[in-house]
GROMACS .gro file of N, CA and C in nm:
model
   96
    1UNK      N    1  -0.968   2.145   0.532
    1UNK     CA    2  -0.976   2.088   0.396
    1UNK      C    3  -0.843   2.023   0.360
    2UNK      N    4  -0.734   2.095   0.390
    2UNK     CA    5  -0.600   2.043   0.358
    2UNK      C    6  -0.573   1.917   0.440
    3UNK      N    7  -0.611   1.921   0.569
    3UNK     CA    8  -0.587   1.807   0.657
    3UNK      C    9  -0.663   1.684   0.606
    4UNK      N   10  -0.787   1.706   0.563
    4UNK     CA   11  -0.868   1.596   0.514
    4UNK      C   12  -0.809   1.538   0.386
    5UNK      N   13  -0.763   1.626   0.298
    5UNK     CA   14  -0.704   1.581   0.172
    5UNK      C   15  -0.580   1.495   0.200
    6UNK      N   16  -0.502   1.535   0.300
    6UNK     CA   17  -0.383   1.459   0.336
    6UNK      C   18  -0.420   1.319   0.381
    7UNK      N   19  -0.527   1.308   0.460
    7UNK     CA   20  -0.571   1.178   0.508
    7UNK      C   21  -0.614   1.090   0.392
    8UNK      N   22  -0.683   1.149   0.296
    8UNK     CA   23  -0.729   1.073   0.180
    8UNK      C   24  -0.611   1.020   0.101
    9UNK      N   25  -0.513   1.106   0.076
    9UNK     CA   26  -0.395   1.064   0.000
    9UNK      C   27  -0.318   0.957   0.076
   10UNK      N   28  -0.307   0.974   0.207
   10UNK     CA   29  -0.236   0.875   0.288
   10UNK      C   30  -0.304   0.740   0.280
   11UNK      N   31  -0.437   0.740   0.292
   11UNK     CA   32  -0.512   0.614   0.287
   11UNK      C   33  -0.495   0.549   0.150
   12UNK      N   34  -0.495   0.630   0.045
   12UNK     CA   35  -0.481   0.576  -0.090
   12UNK      C   36  -0.342   0.512  -0.108
   13UNK      N   37  -0.239   0.581  -0.061
   13UNK     CA   38  -0.104   0.529  -0.073
   13UNK      C   39  -0.088   0.401   0.008
   14UNK      N   40  -0.146   0.399   0.127
   14UNK     CA   41  -0.136   0.282   0.212
   14UNK      C   42  -0.204   0.162   0.147
   15UNK      N   43  -0.321   0.184   0.088
   15UNK     CA   44  -0.394   0.076   0.023
   15UNK      C   45  -0.316   0.025  -0.097
   16UNK      N   46  -0.262   0.117  -0.176
   16UNK     CA   47  -0.188   0.078  -0.296
   16UNK      C   48  -0.062   0.002  -0.256
   17UNK      N   49   0.004   0.047  -0.151
   17UNK     CA   50   0.125  -0.019  -0.105
   17UNK      C   51   0.096  -0.161  -0.058
   18UNK      N   52  -0.012  -0.178   0.018
   18UNK     CA   53  -0.047  -0.309   0.070
   18UNK      C   54  -0.080  -0.404  -0.045
   19UNK      N   55  -0.143  -0.351  -0.148
   19UNK     CA   56  -0.178  -0.434  -0.264
   19UNK      C   57  -0.051  -0.479  -0.335
   20UNK      N   58   0.040  -0.387  -0.358
   20UNK     CA   59   0.166  -0.421  -0.424
   20UNK      C   60   0.247  -0.517  -0.339
   21UNK      N   61   0.240  -0.499  -0.207
   21UNK     CA   62   0.315  -0.585  -0.116
   21UNK      C   63   0.263  -0.728  -0.122
   22UNK      N   64   0.132  -0.742  -0.132
   22UNK     CA   65   0.073  -0.876  -0.143
   22UNK      C   66   0.119  -0.944  -0.272
   23UNK      N   67   0.117  -0.869  -0.382
   23UNK     CA   68   0.161  -0.924  -0.509
   23UNK      C   69   0.309  -0.960  -0.502
   24UNK      N   70   0.387  -0.877  -0.435
   24UNK     CA   71   0.530  -0.901  -0.419
   24UNK      C   72   0.554  -1.031  -0.343
   25UNK      N   73   0.478  -1.052  -0.236
   25UNK     CA   74   0.493  -1.174  -0.156
   25UNK      C   75   0.456  -1.296  -0.238
   26UNK      N   76   0.361  -1.281  -0.329
   26UNK     CA   77   0.320  -1.394  -0.412
   26UNK      C   78   0.429  -1.429  -0.513
   27UNK      N   79   0.501  -1.326  -0.561
   27UNK     CA   80   0.604  -1.349  -0.661
   27UNK      C   81   0.733  -1.402  -0.600
   28UNK      N   82   0.761  -1.361  -0.477
   28UNK     CA   83   0.887  -1.401  -0.414
   28UNK      C   84   0.872  -1.537  -0.345
   29UNK      N   85   0.968  -1.626  -0.366
   29UNK     CA   86   0.965  -1.757  -0.300
   29UNK      C   87   0.955  -1.744  -0.149
   30UNK      N   88   0.890  -1.841  -0.086
   30UNK     CA   89   0.866  -1.836   0.058
   30UNK      C   90   0.996  -1.836   0.138
   31UNK      N   91   1.096  -1.906   0.089
   31UNK     CA   92   1.219  -1.921   0.168
   31UNK      C   93   1.303  -1.795   0.170
   32UNK      N   94   1.267  -1.695   0.088
   32UNK     CA   95   1.338  -1.568   0.098
   32UNK      C   96   1.273  -1.492   0.209
   0.00000   0.00000   0.00000
């Protein structure tokens, strides 16, 4: 149960991070 919960939290953090990263790339100029 604990192992499964860890996987769920990891997946959630990874998804949230990728979403924020995409927004970050959109805000930052390409030449940076």
